[in-house]
Tab-separated table of C-alpha atoms in Angstrom:
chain	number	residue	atom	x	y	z
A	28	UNK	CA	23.513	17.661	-12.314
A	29	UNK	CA	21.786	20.312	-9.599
A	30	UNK	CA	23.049	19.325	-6.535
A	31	UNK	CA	26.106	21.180	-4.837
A	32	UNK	CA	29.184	19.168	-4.091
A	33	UNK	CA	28.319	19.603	-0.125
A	34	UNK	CA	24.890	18.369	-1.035
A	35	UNK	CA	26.447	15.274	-3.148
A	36	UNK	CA	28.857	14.740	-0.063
A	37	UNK	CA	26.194	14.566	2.626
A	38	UNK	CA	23.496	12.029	0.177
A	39	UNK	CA	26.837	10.077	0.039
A	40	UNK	CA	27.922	9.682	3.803
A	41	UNK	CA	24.310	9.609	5.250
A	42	UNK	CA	23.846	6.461	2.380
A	43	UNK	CA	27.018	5.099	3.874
A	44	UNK	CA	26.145	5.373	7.859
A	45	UNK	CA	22.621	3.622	7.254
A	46	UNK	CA	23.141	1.353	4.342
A	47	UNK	CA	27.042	0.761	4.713
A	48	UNK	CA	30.430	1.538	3.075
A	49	UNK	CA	29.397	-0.974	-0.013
A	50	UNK	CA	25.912	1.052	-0.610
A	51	UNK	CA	25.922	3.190	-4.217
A	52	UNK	CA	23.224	5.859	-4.710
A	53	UNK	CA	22.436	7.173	-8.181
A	54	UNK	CA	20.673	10.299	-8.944
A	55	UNK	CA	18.278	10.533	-11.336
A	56	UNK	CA	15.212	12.279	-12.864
A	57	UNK	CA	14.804	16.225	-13.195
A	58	UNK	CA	17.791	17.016	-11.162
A	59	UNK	CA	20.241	14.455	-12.941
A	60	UNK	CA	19.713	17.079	-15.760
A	61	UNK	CA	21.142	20.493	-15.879
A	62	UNK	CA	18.349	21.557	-18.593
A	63	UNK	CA	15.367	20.837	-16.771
A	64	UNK	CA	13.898	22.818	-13.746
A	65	UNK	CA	11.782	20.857	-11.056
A	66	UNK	CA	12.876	20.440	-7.250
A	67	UNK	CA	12.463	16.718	-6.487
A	68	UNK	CA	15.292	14.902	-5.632
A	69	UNK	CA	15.395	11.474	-7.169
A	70	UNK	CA	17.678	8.647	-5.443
A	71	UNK	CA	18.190	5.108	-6.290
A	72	UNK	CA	20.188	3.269	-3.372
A	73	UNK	CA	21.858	-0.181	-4.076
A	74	UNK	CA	22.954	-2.196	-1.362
A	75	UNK	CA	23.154	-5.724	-0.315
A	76	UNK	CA	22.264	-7.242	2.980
A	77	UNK	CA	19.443	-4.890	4.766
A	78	UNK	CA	16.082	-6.598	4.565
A	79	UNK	CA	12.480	-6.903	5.934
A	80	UNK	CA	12.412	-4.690	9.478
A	81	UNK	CA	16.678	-3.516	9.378
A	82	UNK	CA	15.655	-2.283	5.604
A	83	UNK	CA	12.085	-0.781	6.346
A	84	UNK	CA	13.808	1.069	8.950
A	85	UNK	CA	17.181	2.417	6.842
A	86	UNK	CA	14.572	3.680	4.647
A	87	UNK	CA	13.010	5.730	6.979
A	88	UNK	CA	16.344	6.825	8.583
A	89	UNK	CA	18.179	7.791	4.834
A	90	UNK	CA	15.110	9.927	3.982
A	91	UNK	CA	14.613	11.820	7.849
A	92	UNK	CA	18.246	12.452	7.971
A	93	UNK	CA	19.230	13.907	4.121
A	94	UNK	CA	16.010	16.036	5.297
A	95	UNK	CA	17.335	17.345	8.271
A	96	UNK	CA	20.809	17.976	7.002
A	97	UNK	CA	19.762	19.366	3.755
A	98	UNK	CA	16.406	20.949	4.431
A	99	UNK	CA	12.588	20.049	4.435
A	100	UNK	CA	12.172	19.272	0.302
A	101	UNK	CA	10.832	16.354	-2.140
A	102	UNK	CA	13.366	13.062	-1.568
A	103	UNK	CA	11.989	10.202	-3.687
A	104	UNK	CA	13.972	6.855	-2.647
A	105	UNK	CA	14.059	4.053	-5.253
A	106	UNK	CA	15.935	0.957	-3.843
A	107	UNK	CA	17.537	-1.335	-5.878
A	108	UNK	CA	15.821	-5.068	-4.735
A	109	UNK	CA	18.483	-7.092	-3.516
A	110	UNK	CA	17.077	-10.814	-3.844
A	111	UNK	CA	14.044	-10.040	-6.394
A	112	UNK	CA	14.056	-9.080	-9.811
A	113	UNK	CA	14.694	-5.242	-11.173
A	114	UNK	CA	11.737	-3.117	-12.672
A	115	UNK	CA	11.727	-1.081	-15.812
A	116	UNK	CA	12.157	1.740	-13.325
A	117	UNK	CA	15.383	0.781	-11.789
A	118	UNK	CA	16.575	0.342	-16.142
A	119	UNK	CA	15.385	4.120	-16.690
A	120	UNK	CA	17.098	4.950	-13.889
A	121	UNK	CA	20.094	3.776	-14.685
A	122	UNK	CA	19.979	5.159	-18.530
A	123	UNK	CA	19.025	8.867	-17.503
A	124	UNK	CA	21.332	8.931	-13.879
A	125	UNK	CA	24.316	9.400	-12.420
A	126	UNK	CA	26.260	7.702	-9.493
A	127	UNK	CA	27.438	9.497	-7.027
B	5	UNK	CA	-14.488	34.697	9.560
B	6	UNK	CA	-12.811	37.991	9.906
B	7	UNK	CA	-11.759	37.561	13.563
B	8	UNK	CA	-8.390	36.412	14.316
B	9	UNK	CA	-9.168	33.319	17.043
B	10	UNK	CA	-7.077	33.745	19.839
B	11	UNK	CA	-4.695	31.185	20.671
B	12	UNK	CA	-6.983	29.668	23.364
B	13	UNK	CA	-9.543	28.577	21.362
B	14	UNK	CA	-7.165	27.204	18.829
B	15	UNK	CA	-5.647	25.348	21.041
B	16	UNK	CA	-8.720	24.154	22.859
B	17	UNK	CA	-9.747	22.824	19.370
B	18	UNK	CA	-6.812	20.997	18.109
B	19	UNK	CA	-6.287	19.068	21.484
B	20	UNK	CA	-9.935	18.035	21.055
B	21	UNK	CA	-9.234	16.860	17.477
B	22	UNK	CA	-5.950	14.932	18.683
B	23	UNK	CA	-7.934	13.308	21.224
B	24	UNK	CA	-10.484	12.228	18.952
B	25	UNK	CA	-7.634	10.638	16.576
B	26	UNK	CA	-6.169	8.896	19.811
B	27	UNK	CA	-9.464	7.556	20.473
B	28	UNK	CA	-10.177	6.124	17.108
B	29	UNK	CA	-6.358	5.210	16.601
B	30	UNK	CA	-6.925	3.267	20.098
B	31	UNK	CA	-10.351	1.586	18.944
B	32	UNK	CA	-8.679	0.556	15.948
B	33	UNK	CA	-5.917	-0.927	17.085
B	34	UNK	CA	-7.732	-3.188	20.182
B	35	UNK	CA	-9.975	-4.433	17.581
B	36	UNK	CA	-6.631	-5.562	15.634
B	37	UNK	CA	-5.336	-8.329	17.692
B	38	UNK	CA	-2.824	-8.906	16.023
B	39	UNK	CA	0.377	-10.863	17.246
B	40	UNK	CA	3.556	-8.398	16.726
B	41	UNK	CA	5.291	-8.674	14.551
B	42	UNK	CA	3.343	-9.474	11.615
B	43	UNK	CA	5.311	-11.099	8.501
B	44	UNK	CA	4.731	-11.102	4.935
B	45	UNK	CA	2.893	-14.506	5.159
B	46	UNK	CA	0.331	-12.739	7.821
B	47	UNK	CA	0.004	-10.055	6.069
B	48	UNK	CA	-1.040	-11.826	2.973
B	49	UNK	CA	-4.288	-13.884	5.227
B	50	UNK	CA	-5.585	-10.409	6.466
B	51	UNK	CA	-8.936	-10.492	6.286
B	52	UNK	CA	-10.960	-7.841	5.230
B	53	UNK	CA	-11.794	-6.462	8.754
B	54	UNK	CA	-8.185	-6.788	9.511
B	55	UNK	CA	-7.693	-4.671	6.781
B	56	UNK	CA	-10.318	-2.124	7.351
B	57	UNK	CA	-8.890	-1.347	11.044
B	58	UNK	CA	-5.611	-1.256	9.269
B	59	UNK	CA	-6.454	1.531	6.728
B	60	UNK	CA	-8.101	3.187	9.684
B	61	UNK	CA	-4.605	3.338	11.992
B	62	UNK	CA	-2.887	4.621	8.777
B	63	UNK	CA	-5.892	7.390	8.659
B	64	UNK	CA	-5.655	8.415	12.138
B	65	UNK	CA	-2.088	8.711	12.610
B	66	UNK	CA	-1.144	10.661	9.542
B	67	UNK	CA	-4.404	13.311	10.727
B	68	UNK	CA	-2.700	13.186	14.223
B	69	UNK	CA	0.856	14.224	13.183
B	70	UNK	CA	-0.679	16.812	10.950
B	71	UNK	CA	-3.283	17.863	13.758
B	72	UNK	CA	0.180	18.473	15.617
B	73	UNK	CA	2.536	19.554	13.281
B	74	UNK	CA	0.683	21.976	11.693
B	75	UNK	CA	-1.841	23.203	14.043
B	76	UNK	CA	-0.499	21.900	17.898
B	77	UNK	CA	3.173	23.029	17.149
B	78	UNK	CA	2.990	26.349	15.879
B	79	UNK	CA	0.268	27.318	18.565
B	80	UNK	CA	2.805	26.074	21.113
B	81	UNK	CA	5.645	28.224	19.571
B	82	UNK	CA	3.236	31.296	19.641
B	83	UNK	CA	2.033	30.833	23.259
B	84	UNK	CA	5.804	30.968	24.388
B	85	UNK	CA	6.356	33.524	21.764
B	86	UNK	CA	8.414	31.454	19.400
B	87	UNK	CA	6.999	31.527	16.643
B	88	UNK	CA	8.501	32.415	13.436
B	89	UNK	CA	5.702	31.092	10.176
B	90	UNK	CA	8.063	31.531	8.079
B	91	UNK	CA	10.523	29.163	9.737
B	92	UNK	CA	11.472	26.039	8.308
B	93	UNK	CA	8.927	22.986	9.757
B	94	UNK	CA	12.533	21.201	10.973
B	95	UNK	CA	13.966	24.016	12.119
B	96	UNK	CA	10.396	24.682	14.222
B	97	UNK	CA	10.816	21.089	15.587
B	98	UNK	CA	14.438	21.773	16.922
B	99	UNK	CA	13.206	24.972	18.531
B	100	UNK	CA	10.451	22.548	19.909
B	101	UNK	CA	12.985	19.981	21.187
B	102	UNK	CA	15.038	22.439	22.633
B	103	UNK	CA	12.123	24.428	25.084
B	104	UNK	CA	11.531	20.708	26.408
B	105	UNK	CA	8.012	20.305	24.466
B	106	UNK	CA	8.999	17.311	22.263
B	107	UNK	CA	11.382	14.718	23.199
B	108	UNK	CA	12.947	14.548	19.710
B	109	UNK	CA	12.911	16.389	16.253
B	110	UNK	CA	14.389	13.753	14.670
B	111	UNK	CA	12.598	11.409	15.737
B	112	UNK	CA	9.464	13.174	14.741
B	113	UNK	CA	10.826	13.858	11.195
B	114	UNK	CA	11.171	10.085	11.436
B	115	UNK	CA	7.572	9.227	12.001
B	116	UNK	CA	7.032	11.317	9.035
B	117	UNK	CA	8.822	9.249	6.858
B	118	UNK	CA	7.344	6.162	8.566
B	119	UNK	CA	4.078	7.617	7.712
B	120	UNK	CA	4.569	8.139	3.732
B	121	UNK	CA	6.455	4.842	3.185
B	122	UNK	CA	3.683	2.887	5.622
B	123	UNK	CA	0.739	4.546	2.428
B	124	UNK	CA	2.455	2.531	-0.005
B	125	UNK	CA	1.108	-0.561	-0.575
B	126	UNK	CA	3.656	-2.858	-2.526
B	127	UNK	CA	1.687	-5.787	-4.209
B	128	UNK	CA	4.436	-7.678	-4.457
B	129	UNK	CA	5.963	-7.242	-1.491
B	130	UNK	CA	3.987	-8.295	1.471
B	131	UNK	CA	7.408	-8.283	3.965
B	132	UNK	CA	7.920	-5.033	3.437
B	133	UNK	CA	4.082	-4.223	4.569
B	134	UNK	CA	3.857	-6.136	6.918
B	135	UNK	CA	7.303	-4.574	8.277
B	136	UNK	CA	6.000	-1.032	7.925
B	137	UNK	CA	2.958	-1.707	9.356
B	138	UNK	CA	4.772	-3.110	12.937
B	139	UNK	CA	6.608	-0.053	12.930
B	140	UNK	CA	3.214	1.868	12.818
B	141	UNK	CA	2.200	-0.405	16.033
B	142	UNK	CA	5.370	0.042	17.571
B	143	UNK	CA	5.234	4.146	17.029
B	144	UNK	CA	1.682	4.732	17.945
B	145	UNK	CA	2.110	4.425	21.750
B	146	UNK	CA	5.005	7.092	21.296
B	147	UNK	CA	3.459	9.449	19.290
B	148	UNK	CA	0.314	9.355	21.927
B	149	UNK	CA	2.914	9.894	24.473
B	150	UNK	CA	4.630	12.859	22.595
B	151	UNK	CA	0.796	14.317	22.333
B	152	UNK	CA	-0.088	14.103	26.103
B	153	UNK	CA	3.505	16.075	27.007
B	154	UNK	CA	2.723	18.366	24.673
B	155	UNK	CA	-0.586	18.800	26.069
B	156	UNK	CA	0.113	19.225	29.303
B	157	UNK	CA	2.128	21.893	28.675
B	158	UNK	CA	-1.024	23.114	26.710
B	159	UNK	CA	-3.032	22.937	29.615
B	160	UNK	CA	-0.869	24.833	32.184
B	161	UNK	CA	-1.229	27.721	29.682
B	162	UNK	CA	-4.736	27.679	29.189
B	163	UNK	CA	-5.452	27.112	32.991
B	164	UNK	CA	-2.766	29.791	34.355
B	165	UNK	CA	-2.140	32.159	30.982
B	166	UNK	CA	1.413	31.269	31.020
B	167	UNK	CA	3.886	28.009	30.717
B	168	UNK	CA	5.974	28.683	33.319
């Protein structure tokens, strides 16, 4: 995994103050692996009980702060759907990721 | 062109160009109508006019925030002789907040996102469409408003040579 621990630790409080204390994010994609270059940083956030305009606007929040507490950069946000059914993508995810 | 423009001509030009976004962004969204907020049901009966004026808000306010964060803000930073290019963007939008020319970097960074996550379309989601495009509604009038301080400060410097 390419992340620092300070970068793991703000990811996991900023998930925490916009999603809540129950939300998990997982890591995946080029910088889940420690062989493969590439800067995006892929995140999958599960969490139960944001939806329609509370969840369109965590969204927005997650990605604007990480990026102003971690610097300008590619932050790809996958969210788990909490009342509809999972996509191949959330499986891969899962397989090639890591929680954090 | 092998003449550096000037920062007043620059600047003459990008207000210009934000103004003509406002204007279309405006047109677009009186010939909306539509009753906010929108939900996934609505969304789903848009009609293809609807829809056209919709794709034309999305346009215009992703060329206005570029218009002005890539062009407005670092001509604003160089009149005051702020400017660093090689500065971070965020970094350049705290410096902005803090001289009193935007009312919030974060909230710009913000619009941003809102901007990139309003693009995607989800086919099966309508609620979350329909959710991203009332926040689109709801930031327009804000952005404008962020534009027209900005450009007043423009237009003290272009009228007196200085900001002050």
């Amino acid at each position: 995994m390419r992340l620092s621990r300070a970068e793991i630790q703000v990811i996991k409080s900023t998930a925490a103050e916009v999603f809540g204390d129950q939300a998990r994010v997982l890591l995946f994609g080029s910088r889940a692996d420690d062989d493969r270059g590439g800067g995006d940083i892929d995140l999958m956030v599960e969490q139960h009980g944001l939806a329609g305009r509370a969840l369109a606007l965590a969204k927005i929040r997650f990605l604007a702060s990480l990026k102003m507490r971690l610097g300008d950069q590619r932050i790809d946000l996958l969210m788990v759907p909490d009342n509809a059914q999972p996509q191949p993508i959330h499986q891969i995810a899962r397989q090639s990721g890591v929680w954090l | 062109m092998t003449l550096r423009e000037e920062p007043r001509s620059r600047l003459v030009d990008v207000l210009r160009e934000c103004r003509l976004h406002i204007r279309r962004i405006d047109h677009a969204r009186e010939a909306l109508q539509l009753q906010l907020p929108i939900s996934g049901a609505d969304w789903q009966r848009l009609d293809d006019d609807a829809v056209g004026h919709i794709d034309q808000l999305l346009f215009r306010f992703g060329k206005l925030q570029d218009a002005m964060g890539r062009r407005l803000f670092p001509l604003m930073l160089k009149v005051l002789a702020e400017l660093d290019e090689a500065e971070p963007f965020i970094d350049k939008l705290n410096r902005l907040e803090k001289l009193g020319l935007i009312p919030s970097a974060r909230q710009w960074v913000e619009w941003r996102e809102l901007r990139n996550q309003a693009t995607h379309e989800y086919p099966d989601a309508p609620e979350q469409n329909a959710e991203n495009l009332n926040l689109i509604l709801e930031a327009l009038p804000r952005l404008e408003s962020v534009f027209e301080l900005v450009a007043t400060h423009a237009l003290r410097y272009l009228e007196s040579g200085s900001l002050t």
